[in-house]
Short mmCIF file of C-alpha atoms and ligand atoms in Angstrom, two decimals:
data_model
loop_
_atom_site.label_atom_id
_atom_site.label_comp_id
_atom_site.label_asym_id
_atom_site.label_seq_id
_atom_site.Cartn_x
_atom_site.Cartn_y
_atom_site.Cartn_z
CA MET A 38 100.19 123.76 100.38
CA ARG A 39 98.27 120.74 99.00
CA ILE A 40 100.87 117.79 97.54
CA ALA A 41 99.32 115.55 95.35
CA ARG A 42 100.95 112.55 93.69
CA PHE A 43 99.44 111.60 90.22
CA SER A 44 99.62 109.84 86.77
CA ALA A 45 98.36 111.80 83.78
CA GLY A 46 98.98 108.75 81.88
CA GLY A 47 102.90 107.99 82.45
CA ASP A 48 104.99 107.85 85.27
CA PRO A 49 104.08 109.19 88.74
CA ALA A 50 104.71 112.79 89.44
CA PHE A 51 104.43 115.27 92.38
CA GLY A 52 102.31 118.30 91.97
CA VAL A 53 100.74 121.26 93.99
CA VAL A 54 97.09 121.24 93.99
CA GLU A 55 95.87 124.98 93.04
CA GLY A 56 91.87 125.80 93.46
CA ASP A 57 89.05 123.51 94.32
CA GLY A 58 86.09 121.66 92.66
CA ALA A 59 85.89 121.49 88.64
CA GLU A 60 88.43 124.58 88.71
CA ALA A 61 91.11 122.71 90.47
CA THR A 62 94.47 122.26 88.61
CA ILE A 63 98.11 120.57 89.58
CA ALA A 64 101.23 122.46 89.13
CA GLU A 65 103.45 119.70 88.38
CA ILE A 66 107.13 119.65 90.73
CA GLU A 67 110.68 118.39 89.51
CA GLY A 68 112.05 116.78 92.39
CA HIS A 69 110.45 115.12 95.38
CA PRO A 70 108.18 117.17 97.88
CA ILE A 71 110.60 116.00 100.65
CA GLY A 72 113.42 117.83 99.75
CA THR A 73 114.17 120.65 97.34
CA PHE A 74 111.88 121.08 94.36
CA ARG A 75 110.70 123.40 91.70
CA LEU A 76 107.61 124.22 89.90
CA THR A 77 107.95 122.94 86.07
CA GLY A 78 105.52 125.34 84.92
CA ARG A 79 103.18 122.34 83.52
CA GLN A 80 99.85 123.10 84.59
CA LEU A 81 97.19 120.25 84.43
CA PRO A 82 93.63 120.19 84.77
CA ARG A 83 92.72 118.18 88.24
CA ALA A 84 90.11 116.35 86.31
CA ASP A 85 92.44 114.94 83.95
CA VAL A 86 94.67 113.22 86.12
CA ARG A 87 94.52 110.07 88.39
CA LEU A 88 95.39 110.96 91.92
CA LEU A 89 97.88 108.24 93.72
CA ALA A 90 98.55 107.39 97.08
CA PRO A 91 100.40 110.86 98.15
CA ILE A 92 103.17 109.17 99.73
CA ILE A 93 104.79 105.65 99.47
CA PRO A 94 105.98 105.07 103.23
CA SER A 95 108.66 102.65 104.26
CA LYS A 96 106.14 101.99 107.10
CA VAL A 97 102.84 102.75 108.25
CA VAL A 98 102.93 102.99 112.16
CA ALA A 99 99.39 102.97 113.68
CA ILE A 100 97.83 103.76 117.04
CA GLY A 101 95.20 101.56 118.64
CA LYS A 102 92.32 103.00 120.74
CA ASN A 103 93.37 106.58 120.67
CA TYR A 104 89.68 107.84 121.04
CA ALA A 105 88.00 107.26 124.46
CA GLU A 106 84.84 106.41 122.85
CA HIS A 107 86.24 104.10 120.24
CA ALA A 108 87.95 102.27 123.14
CA ALA A 109 84.68 102.18 125.13
CA GLU A 110 82.93 100.58 121.81
CA MET A 111 86.04 98.05 121.59
CA GLY A 112 85.16 96.99 125.21
CA GLY A 113 87.81 99.08 127.44
CA ASP A 114 89.77 102.29 128.55
CA ALA A 115 92.10 103.89 126.03
CA PRO A 116 95.53 102.66 127.19
CA ALA A 117 97.72 105.05 129.26
CA ALA A 118 100.46 104.67 126.82
CA PRO A 119 100.13 104.83 123.04
CA LEU A 120 99.43 101.58 121.73
CA ILE A 121 101.55 101.17 118.66
CA PHE A 122 101.34 98.53 115.62
CA LEU A 123 102.67 98.48 112.20
CA LYS A 124 100.82 98.17 108.63
CA PRO A 125 103.06 97.00 105.94
CA SER A 126 103.78 99.52 103.20
CA THR A 127 102.03 97.31 100.80
CA THR A 128 98.73 98.13 102.48
CA VAL A 129 99.12 101.55 101.08
CA THR A 130 96.46 102.58 97.85
CA GLY A 131 95.18 105.65 96.71
CA PRO A 132 92.16 107.67 96.51
CA GLY A 133 89.48 106.17 94.25
CA ASP A 134 91.56 102.66 94.39
CA PRO A 135 89.45 99.57 95.44
CA ILE A 136 89.78 98.02 99.01
CA ALA A 137 90.19 94.40 98.06
CA TYR A 138 87.85 92.44 100.53
CA PRO A 139 89.78 89.16 101.46
CA PRO A 140 87.57 85.87 101.22
CA SER A 141 89.29 84.65 104.57
CA SER A 142 87.57 87.36 106.45
CA GLU A 143 83.82 87.84 107.16
CA ARG A 144 84.07 91.18 108.71
CA VAL A 145 86.16 94.03 107.19
CA ASP A 146 85.48 97.53 109.05
CA TYR A 147 86.52 100.85 107.94
CA GLU A 148 88.20 103.12 110.75
CA GLY A 149 88.76 106.78 109.54
CA GLU A 150 91.87 108.45 110.77
CA LEU A 151 94.01 111.52 110.57
CA ALA A 152 97.25 110.39 109.15
CA VAL A 153 100.74 112.36 109.72
CA VAL A 154 103.28 112.17 107.13
CA VAL A 155 106.85 112.52 108.49
CA GLY A 156 109.16 114.76 106.39
CA ARG A 157 112.37 113.77 107.96
CA LEU A 158 114.51 110.90 109.37
CA CYS A 159 114.19 111.23 113.06
CA ARG A 160 114.59 109.37 116.29
CA ASP A 161 114.25 110.34 119.81
CA VAL A 162 112.41 113.32 119.06
CA PRO A 163 111.67 115.41 122.11
CA VAL A 164 107.81 116.53 122.42
CA GLU A 165 108.56 120.13 122.36
CA THR A 166 109.78 119.97 118.56
CA ALA A 167 107.78 117.09 117.36
CA TYR A 168 106.11 119.35 115.03
CA ASP A 169 109.33 120.12 113.17
CA VAL A 170 109.39 116.49 111.85
CA VAL A 171 106.26 116.69 110.17
CA LEU A 172 105.60 117.14 106.41
CA GLY A 173 101.95 117.34 106.62
CA TYR A 174 98.63 115.48 107.06
CA THR A 175 96.47 113.37 105.01
CA CYS A 176 93.24 111.24 105.41
CA ALA A 177 93.57 107.48 105.97
CA ASN A 178 91.51 104.31 106.24
CA ASP A 179 92.82 101.94 108.37
CA VAL A 180 90.87 98.94 107.17
CA THR A 181 90.63 95.97 109.65
CA ALA A 182 89.63 92.38 109.51
CA ARG A 183 87.65 92.51 112.86
CA ASP A 184 87.03 88.84 113.15
CA GLN A 185 90.94 88.01 112.34
CA GLN A 186 92.07 90.87 114.70
CA ARG A 187 90.10 89.27 117.38
CA ALA A 188 91.27 85.84 116.41
CA ASP A 189 94.87 86.04 116.14
CA GLY A 190 95.52 88.06 119.39
CA GLN A 191 98.32 90.44 117.31
CA TRP A 192 97.04 92.50 114.29
CA ALA A 193 99.54 91.89 111.54
CA ARG A 194 97.24 90.09 109.40
CA ALA A 195 94.16 91.89 110.33
CA LYS A 196 95.40 94.99 109.55
CA GLY A 197 97.92 94.07 106.76
CA TYR A 198 96.25 92.98 103.72
CA ASP A 199 97.01 94.62 100.53
CA THR A 200 94.87 97.77 100.14
CA PHE A 201 93.80 98.00 103.68
CA CYS A 202 95.62 101.42 103.83
CA PRO A 203 94.12 104.06 101.74
CA LEU A 204 95.89 107.44 101.82
CA GLY A 205 94.94 110.81 100.20
CA PRO A 206 93.67 112.61 98.70
CA TRP A 207 96.65 114.68 98.74
CA ILE A 208 99.18 115.92 101.69
CA SER A 209 98.24 119.30 103.37
CA THR A 210 101.10 121.01 104.61
CA ASP A 211 99.56 124.37 106.19
CA ILE A 212 97.22 123.10 108.52
CA GLU A 213 97.02 122.88 112.43
CA PRO A 214 95.97 119.56 112.93
CA ASP A 215 94.92 119.98 116.81
CA ASP A 216 90.92 120.26 116.51
CA LEU A 217 89.99 119.05 112.85
CA ALA A 218 86.36 117.47 112.20
CA ILE A 219 86.97 114.03 110.94
CA SER A 220 83.98 111.98 109.56
CA THR A 221 83.42 108.58 107.62
CA THR A 222 80.63 107.83 105.63
CA LEU A 223 79.29 104.43 104.04
CA ASN A 224 77.25 104.91 101.06
CA GLY A 225 76.79 108.42 101.84
CA GLU A 226 75.70 107.57 105.46
CA VAL A 227 77.73 109.29 108.25
CA LYS A 228 78.99 106.65 110.47
CA GLN A 229 81.95 108.13 112.39
CA ALA A 230 81.77 111.87 113.36
CA GLY A 231 84.69 113.04 115.95
CA ARG A 232 87.20 115.81 116.32
CA THR A 233 91.16 115.44 116.61
CA SER A 234 91.07 117.35 119.59
CA GLN A 235 89.55 114.00 121.01
CA LEU A 236 92.81 111.95 120.45
CA VAL A 237 93.75 110.79 123.97
CA HIS A 238 97.49 110.87 122.99
CA GLY A 239 98.24 114.09 120.72
CA ILE A 240 100.50 114.19 117.68
CA PRO A 241 103.67 115.30 119.60
CA THR A 242 103.54 112.44 122.05
CA LEU A 243 102.78 110.02 119.47
CA ILE A 244 106.00 111.23 117.46
CA ALA A 245 108.01 111.33 120.53
CA TYR A 246 106.73 107.82 121.69
CA ILE A 247 107.14 105.93 118.57
CA THR A 248 110.64 107.37 118.04
CA THR A 249 111.87 106.39 121.29
CA CYS A 250 111.39 102.96 119.83
CA MET A 251 112.08 103.22 116.02
CA THR A 252 113.72 105.59 113.46
CA LEU A 253 111.10 107.21 111.19
CA LEU A 254 112.17 107.75 107.77
CA PRO A 255 110.80 110.75 105.30
CA GLY A 256 107.54 109.67 103.95
CA ASP A 257 106.81 107.22 106.82
CA VAL A 258 102.87 107.96 107.77
CA ILE A 259 101.43 107.55 111.25
CA LEU A 260 97.77 106.69 111.76
CA THR A 261 96.48 108.60 114.67
CA GLY A 262 93.47 106.32 115.77
CA THR A 263 89.96 106.15 114.88
CA PRO A 264 86.88 107.99 116.43
CA ALA A 265 83.92 106.02 117.44
CA GLY A 266 81.68 104.51 115.23
CA ILE A 267 83.43 101.68 113.51
CA GLY A 268 81.29 99.41 111.45
CA PRO A 269 81.57 96.36 108.55
CA MET A 270 81.82 97.12 105.16
CA ARG A 271 80.54 95.07 102.37
CA VAL A 272 81.58 94.32 98.40
CA GLY A 273 79.85 96.77 96.55
CA ASP A 274 80.06 99.56 99.31
CA GLU A 275 81.69 103.11 98.82
CA VAL A 276 83.73 104.48 102.05
CA ALA A 277 84.59 107.97 102.37
CA VAL A 278 86.99 109.83 105.02
CA THR A 279 86.70 113.49 105.17
CA ILE A 280 89.11 115.73 107.40
CA GLU A 281 88.29 119.44 107.84
CA GLY A 282 91.29 121.28 105.78
CA ILE A 283 92.23 118.41 104.03
CA GLY A 284 89.58 116.90 101.85
CA THR A 285 87.72 113.40 101.29
CA LEU A 286 89.21 109.92 100.37
CA THR A 287 87.02 107.85 98.70
CA ASN A 288 87.27 104.05 98.03
CA PRO A 289 85.14 101.44 96.60
CA VAL A 290 85.16 98.00 98.23
CA VAL A 291 85.55 94.82 95.84
CA ALA A 292 86.12 91.15 96.24
CA ARG A 293 89.69 90.53 96.25
CA GLY A 294 90.60 88.61 92.97
MG1 MG N 134 92.73 102.32 113.51
#
């Protein structure tokens, strides 16, 4: 199932995406996809709605240097234990929404990532049952002010600007996340191409590790790390993250107003 959050001109609603391309439709649901819901019977053409970020998390927990080749391009090895950091919920933005390039940075990078959407409140989750807490998966861009990441020593500012966490286009609930192709294009040119099988610390390990520290709430999002090939974006660019079995998350880059 592919769960989208959308607006047809009114309040945001959730729906189930059916079909592909120009034929795609969205079946509106009543209730919340985390919990019980039912189809209302209202069916909208995909082309007639605006897709929104598929979930609004209480927090985004992100993992640094979780692909060996990316760790190498950053000048080191992948850490022995997952390296976790937080992006505020206010970084989240939707498919098609602009990434706002702040005037305070001279280098803002894309980082295409597989995002895990948590489906239930959980803490101290065992590795063996970690997938039980997952609702599904979506595409993410862990946008980073690289100059500020280096200058600050910690990453809250560099990773925390409004719009620095595009999510979407929807949540895919029925895919196996272990070996998916993931790629990022900038203005149509492939910049990152990897597979999730290259994750240094896999998804169950990440969930177990994170929840030994903090409780995850329904809707929280885990960014699993980016493959090699990071690089800068400029105002006017269009960046797209595509993950096999999910879809493509596309965002334009605009100057922050
Ligand atoms: Mg990242």
